[in-house]
Coordinates of C-alpha atoms in Angstrom, one line a residue:
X800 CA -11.7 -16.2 -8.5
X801 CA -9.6 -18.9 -10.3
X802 CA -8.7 -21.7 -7.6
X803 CA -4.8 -22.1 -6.5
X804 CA -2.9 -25.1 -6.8
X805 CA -1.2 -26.4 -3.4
X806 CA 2.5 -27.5 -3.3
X807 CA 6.0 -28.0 -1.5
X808 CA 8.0 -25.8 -3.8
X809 CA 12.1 -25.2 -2.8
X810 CA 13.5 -22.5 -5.5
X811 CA 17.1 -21.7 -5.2
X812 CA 17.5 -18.5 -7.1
X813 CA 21.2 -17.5 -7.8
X814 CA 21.6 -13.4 -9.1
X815 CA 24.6 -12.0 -11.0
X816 CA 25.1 -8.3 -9.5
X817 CA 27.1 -5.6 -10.3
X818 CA 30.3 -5.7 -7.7
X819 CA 29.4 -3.5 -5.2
X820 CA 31.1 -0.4 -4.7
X821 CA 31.7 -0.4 -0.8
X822 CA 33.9 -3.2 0.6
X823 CA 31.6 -6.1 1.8
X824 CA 32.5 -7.4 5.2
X825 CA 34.9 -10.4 5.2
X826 CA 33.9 -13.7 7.3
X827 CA 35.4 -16.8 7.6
X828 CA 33.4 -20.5 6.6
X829 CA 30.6 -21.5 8.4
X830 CA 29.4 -25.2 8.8
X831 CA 26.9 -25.8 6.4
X832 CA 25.3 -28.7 8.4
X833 CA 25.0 -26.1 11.3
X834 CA 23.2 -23.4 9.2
X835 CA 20.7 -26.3 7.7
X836 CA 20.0 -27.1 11.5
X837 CA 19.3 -23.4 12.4
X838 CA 17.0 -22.9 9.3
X839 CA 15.2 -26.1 9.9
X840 CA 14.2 -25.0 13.7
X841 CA 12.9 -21.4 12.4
X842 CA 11.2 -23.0 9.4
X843 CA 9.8 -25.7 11.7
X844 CA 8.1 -23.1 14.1
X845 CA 7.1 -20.2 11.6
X846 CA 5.9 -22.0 8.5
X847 CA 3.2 -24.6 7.6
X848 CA 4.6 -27.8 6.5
X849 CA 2.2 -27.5 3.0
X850 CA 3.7 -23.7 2.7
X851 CA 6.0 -23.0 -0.7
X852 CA 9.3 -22.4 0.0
X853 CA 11.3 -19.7 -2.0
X854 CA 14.7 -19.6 -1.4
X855 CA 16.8 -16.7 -2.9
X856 CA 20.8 -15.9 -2.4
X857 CA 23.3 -14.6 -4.2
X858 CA 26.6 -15.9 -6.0
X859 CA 28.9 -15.1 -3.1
X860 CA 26.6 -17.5 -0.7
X861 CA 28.2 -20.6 -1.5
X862 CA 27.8 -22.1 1.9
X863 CA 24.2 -21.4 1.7
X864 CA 24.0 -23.2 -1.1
X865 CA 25.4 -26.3 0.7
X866 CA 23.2 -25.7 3.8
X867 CA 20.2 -26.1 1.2
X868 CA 22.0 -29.2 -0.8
X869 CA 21.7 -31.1 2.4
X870 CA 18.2 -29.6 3.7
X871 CA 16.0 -29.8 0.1
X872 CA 16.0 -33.6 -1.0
X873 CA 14.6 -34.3 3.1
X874 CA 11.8 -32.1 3.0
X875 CA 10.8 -32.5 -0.2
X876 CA 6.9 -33.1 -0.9
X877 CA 6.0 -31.9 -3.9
X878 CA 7.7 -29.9 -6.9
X879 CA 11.4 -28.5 -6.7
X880 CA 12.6 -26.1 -8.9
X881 CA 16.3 -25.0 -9.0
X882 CA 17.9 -22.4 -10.6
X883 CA 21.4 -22.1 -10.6
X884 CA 23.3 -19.3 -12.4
X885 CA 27.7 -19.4 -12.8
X886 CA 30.0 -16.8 -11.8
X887 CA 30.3 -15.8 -15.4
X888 CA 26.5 -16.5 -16.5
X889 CA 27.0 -19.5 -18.6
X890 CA 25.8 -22.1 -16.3
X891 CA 22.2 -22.8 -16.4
X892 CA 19.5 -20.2 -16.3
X893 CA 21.0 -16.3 -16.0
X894 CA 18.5 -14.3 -13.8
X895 CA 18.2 -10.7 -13.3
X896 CA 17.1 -9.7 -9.7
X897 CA 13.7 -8.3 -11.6
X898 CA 13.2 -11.8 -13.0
X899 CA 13.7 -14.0 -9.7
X900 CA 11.0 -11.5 -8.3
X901 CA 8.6 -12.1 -11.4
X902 CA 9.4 -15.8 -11.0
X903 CA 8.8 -16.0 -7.2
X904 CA 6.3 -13.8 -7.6
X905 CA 4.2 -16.7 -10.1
X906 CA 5.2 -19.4 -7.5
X907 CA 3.4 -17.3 -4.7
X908 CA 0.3 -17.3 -6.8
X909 CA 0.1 -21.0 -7.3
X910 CA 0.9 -22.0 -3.9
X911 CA -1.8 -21.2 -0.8
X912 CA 0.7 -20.1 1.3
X913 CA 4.7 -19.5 0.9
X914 CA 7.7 -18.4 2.8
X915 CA 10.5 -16.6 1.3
X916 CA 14.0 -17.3 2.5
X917 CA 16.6 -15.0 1.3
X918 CA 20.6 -15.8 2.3
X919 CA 23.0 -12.9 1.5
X920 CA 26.3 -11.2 3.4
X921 CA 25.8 -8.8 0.9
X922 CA 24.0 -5.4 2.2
X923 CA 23.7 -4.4 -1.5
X924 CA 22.2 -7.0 -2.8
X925 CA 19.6 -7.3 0.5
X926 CA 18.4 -3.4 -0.6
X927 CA 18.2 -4.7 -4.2
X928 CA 15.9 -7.1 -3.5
X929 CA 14.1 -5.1 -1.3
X930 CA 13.6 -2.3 -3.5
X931 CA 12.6 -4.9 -6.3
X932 CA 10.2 -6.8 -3.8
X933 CA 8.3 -3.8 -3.2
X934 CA 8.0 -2.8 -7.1
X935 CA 7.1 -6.3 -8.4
X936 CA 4.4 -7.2 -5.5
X937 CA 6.5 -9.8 -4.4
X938 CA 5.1 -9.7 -0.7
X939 CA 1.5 -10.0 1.1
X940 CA 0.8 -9.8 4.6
X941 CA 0.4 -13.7 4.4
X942 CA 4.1 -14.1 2.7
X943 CA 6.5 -15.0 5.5
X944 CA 9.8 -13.4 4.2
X945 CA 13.4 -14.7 7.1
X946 CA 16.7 -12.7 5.7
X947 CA 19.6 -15.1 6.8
X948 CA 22.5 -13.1 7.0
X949 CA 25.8 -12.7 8.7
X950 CA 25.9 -8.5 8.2
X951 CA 26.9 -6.9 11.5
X952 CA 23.6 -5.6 13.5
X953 CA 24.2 -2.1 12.3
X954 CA 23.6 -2.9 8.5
X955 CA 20.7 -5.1 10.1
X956 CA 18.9 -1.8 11.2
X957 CA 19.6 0.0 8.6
X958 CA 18.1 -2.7 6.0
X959 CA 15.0 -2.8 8.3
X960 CA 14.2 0.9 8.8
X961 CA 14.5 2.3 5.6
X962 CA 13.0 -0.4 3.3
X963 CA 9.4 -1.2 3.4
X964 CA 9.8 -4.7 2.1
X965 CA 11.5 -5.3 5.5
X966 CA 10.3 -2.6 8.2
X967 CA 6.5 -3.2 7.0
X968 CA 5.7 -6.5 6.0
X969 CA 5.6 -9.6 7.5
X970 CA 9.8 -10.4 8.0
X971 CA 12.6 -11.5 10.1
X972 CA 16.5 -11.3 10.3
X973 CA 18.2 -14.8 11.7
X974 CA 21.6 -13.4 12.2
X975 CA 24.6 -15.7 11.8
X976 CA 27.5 -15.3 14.9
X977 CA 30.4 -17.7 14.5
X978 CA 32.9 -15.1 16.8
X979 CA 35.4 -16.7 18.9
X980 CA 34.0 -20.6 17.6
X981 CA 30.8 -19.8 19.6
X982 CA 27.5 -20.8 17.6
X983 CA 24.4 -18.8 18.0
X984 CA 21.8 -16.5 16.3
X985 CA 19.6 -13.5 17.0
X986 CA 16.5 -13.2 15.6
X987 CA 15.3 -9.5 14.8
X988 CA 12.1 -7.7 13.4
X989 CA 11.5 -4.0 13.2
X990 CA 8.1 -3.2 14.9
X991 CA 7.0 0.0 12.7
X992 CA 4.7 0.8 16.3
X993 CA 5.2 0.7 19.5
X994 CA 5.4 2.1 23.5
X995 CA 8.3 4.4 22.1
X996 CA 7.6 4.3 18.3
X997 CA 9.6 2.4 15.4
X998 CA 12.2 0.5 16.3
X999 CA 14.2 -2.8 15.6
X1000 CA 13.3 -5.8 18.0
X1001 CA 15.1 -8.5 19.1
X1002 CA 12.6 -11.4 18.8
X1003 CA 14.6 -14.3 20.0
X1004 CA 18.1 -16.3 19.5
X1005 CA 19.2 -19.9 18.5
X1006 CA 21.6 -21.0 21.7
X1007 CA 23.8 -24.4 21.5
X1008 CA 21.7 -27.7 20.5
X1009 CA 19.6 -25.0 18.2
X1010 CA 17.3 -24.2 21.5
X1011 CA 14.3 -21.6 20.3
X1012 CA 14.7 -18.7 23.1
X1013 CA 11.7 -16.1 22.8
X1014 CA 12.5 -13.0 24.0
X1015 CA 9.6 -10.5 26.1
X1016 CA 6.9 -12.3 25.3
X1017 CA 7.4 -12.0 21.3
X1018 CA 7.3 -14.4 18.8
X1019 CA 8.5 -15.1 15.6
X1020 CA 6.7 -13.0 12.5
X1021 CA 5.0 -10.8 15.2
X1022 CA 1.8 -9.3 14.0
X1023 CA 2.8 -5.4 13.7
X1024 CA -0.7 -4.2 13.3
X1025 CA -2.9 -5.4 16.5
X1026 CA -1.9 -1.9 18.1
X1027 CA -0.6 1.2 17.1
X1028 CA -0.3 2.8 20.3
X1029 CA -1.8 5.9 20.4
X1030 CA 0.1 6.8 16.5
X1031 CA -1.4 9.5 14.8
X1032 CA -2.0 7.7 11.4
X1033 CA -2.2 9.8 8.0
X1034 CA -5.3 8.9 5.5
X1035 CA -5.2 10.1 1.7
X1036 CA -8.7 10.4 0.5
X1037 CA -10.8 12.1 -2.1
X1038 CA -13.8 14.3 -1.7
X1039 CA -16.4 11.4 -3.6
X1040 CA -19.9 11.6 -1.7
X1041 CA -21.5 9.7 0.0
X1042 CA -17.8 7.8 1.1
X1043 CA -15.8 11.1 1.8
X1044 CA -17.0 14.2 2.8
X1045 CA -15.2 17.6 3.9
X1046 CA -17.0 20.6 6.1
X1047 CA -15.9 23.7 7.0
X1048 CA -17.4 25.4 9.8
X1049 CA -17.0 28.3 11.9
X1050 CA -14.6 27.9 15.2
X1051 CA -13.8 29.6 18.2
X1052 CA -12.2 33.6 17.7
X1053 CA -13.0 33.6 14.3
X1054 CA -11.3 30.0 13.3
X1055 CA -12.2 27.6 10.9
X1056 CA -12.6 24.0 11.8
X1057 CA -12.8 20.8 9.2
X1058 CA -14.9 18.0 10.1
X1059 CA -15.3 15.2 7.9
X1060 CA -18.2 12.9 7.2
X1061 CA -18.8 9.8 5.4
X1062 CA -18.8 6.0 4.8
X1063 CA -14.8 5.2 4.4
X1064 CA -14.2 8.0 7.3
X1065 CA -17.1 6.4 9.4
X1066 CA -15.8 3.1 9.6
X1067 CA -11.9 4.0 10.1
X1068 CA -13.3 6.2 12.9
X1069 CA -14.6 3.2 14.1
X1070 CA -11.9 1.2 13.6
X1071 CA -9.1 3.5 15.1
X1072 CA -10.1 3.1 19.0
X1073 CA -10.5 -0.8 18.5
X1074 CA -6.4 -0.7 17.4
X1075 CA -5.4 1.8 18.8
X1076 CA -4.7 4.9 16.5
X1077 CA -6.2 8.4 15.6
X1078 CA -7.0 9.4 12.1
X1079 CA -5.1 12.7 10.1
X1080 CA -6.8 13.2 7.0
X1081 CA -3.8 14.5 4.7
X1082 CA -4.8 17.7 2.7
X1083 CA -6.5 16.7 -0.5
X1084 CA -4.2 18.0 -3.5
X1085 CA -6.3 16.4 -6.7
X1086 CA -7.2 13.2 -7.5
X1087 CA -4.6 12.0 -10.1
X1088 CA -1.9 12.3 -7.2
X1089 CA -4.4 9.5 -5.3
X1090 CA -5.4 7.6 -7.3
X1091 CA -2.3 6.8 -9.2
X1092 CA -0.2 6.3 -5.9
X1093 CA -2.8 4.2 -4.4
X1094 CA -6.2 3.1 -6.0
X1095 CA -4.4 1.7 -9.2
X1096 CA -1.6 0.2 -7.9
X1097 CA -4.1 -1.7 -5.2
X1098 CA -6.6 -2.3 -7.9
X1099 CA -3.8 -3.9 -9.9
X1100 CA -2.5 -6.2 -7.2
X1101 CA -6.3 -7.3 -6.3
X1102 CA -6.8 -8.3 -10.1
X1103 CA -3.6 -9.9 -10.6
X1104 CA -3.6 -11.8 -6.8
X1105 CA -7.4 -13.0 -8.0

């Protein structure tokens, strides 16, 4: 396994879009020194100080931008690398969203741990990168991914239940509230398991002075795995002895039953009551279907991540 270099890296990744076709939400200016402040307190608690840091936005963040002008030259330790694309793509380096993946994607690999940060208003762009996140490997369990955003909560929950970038891996919204000159933030996660199944949690807030309120118990980048609360969890697998085995064998008023056997179903059988889950062998329909949605595409990443 090829050893990783270790270093402070701040990338501020600027992406030309399409104009979206919906009308965005309009917000007035926000203090840039205040959102620096807010970043730095989340930053402070969730993320090593020897962590990469990624940070992505888009062209209509211009206040983010500033935030970072005043954060990056205080923190920096190591290498910075800036990329900063014009309005009209003539100014420095023009990047498609597929390329600041690839890119950030590279900086992940060099680095032994990194955070993401990611400022947009802009709910298309957020499901852009999501979607482009999840195709170009962008994200491990160990990558720490904060959305900062002012989008009202309902675009929140949307973004985080219906793309796996956000519902699944390890992220966070810090929402932005500047309404009626008050300055505060929520912090929110969706939990894809729980009591009461999926749903979007609220993991804590940013009061006045930048105070760090936890809210039940939680804390930020919660681990969503420890317990799956009784969930019922589906497992694709293929008939390859001695790991996977299928039996059929007679029942009770003339029914069949399936059992299964094996290495692979062995140890998730022993591994379901220790988190919390039962196991629901999905019907086998071939190998190619398998192995092309998932042994490939998790043989690939291994290679590459190695």
């Amino acid at each position: 396994m090829a050893v990783q270099k270790s270093f402070a890296v701040a990338a501020i990744l600027f992406v030309c879009l399409q104009p979206a076709t919906t009308k965005l939400p309009v917000f007035g200016r926000v203090d840039e020194g205040w959102v620096k402040e807010a970043l730095d307190v989340v930053l402070a608690e969730a993320s090593a100080s020897h962590c990469s840091l990624i940070f992505i936005m888009d062209k209509t963040s211009s206040y983010f931008y500033e935030a970072l002008m005043i954060r990056v030259p205080a923190t920096k330790t190591g290498g910075d690398v800036v990329l900063d694309v014009g309005d009209d793509g003539s100014v420095g380096v023009n990047l498609t969203m597929t390329q600041v993946v690839a890119q950030a994607r590279k900086m992940r690999l060099m680095s032994w741990c990194t955070s993401v940060v990611v400022f947009s208003d802009n709910p298309t762009f957020l499901s852009v990168f999501a979607e482009m996140a999840d195709n170009g490997r962008l994200m491990v369990w160990e990558t720490k991914l904060l959305v900062i955003t002012r989008l009202p909560l309902s675009n929140l929950q949307n973004l985080l239940q219906n793309y796996w970038t956000f519902s699944m891996m390890n992220t966070m919204f810090l929402k932005l509230n500047t309404s009626s000159g008050k300055k505060h933030c929520q912090i929110y996660g969706h939990m894809p398991y729980g009591p009461t199944g999926s749903h979007v949690a609220q993991l804590g807030s940013l009061k006045s002075g930048h105070v760090l309120a936890y809210l039940s118990n939680r804390t930020l980048f919660p681990e969503k795995y420890n317990n799956f609360h009784g969930m019922k969890i589906n497992l694709t697998w293929i008939p390859l002895t001695p790991y996977w085995m299928m039996m059929k064998q007679p029942g009770p008023n003339g029914t069949e039953v399936t059992t299964f056997s094996g290495r692979e179903y062995w140890i998730m059988e022993n591994i379901a009551p220790i988190l919390n889950f039962s196991l629901n062998p999905l019907p086998y329909t071939g190998w190619d279907p398998v192995s092309q949605d998932i042994l490939i595409y998790n043989c690939n990443e291994t290679l590459e991540d190695s």
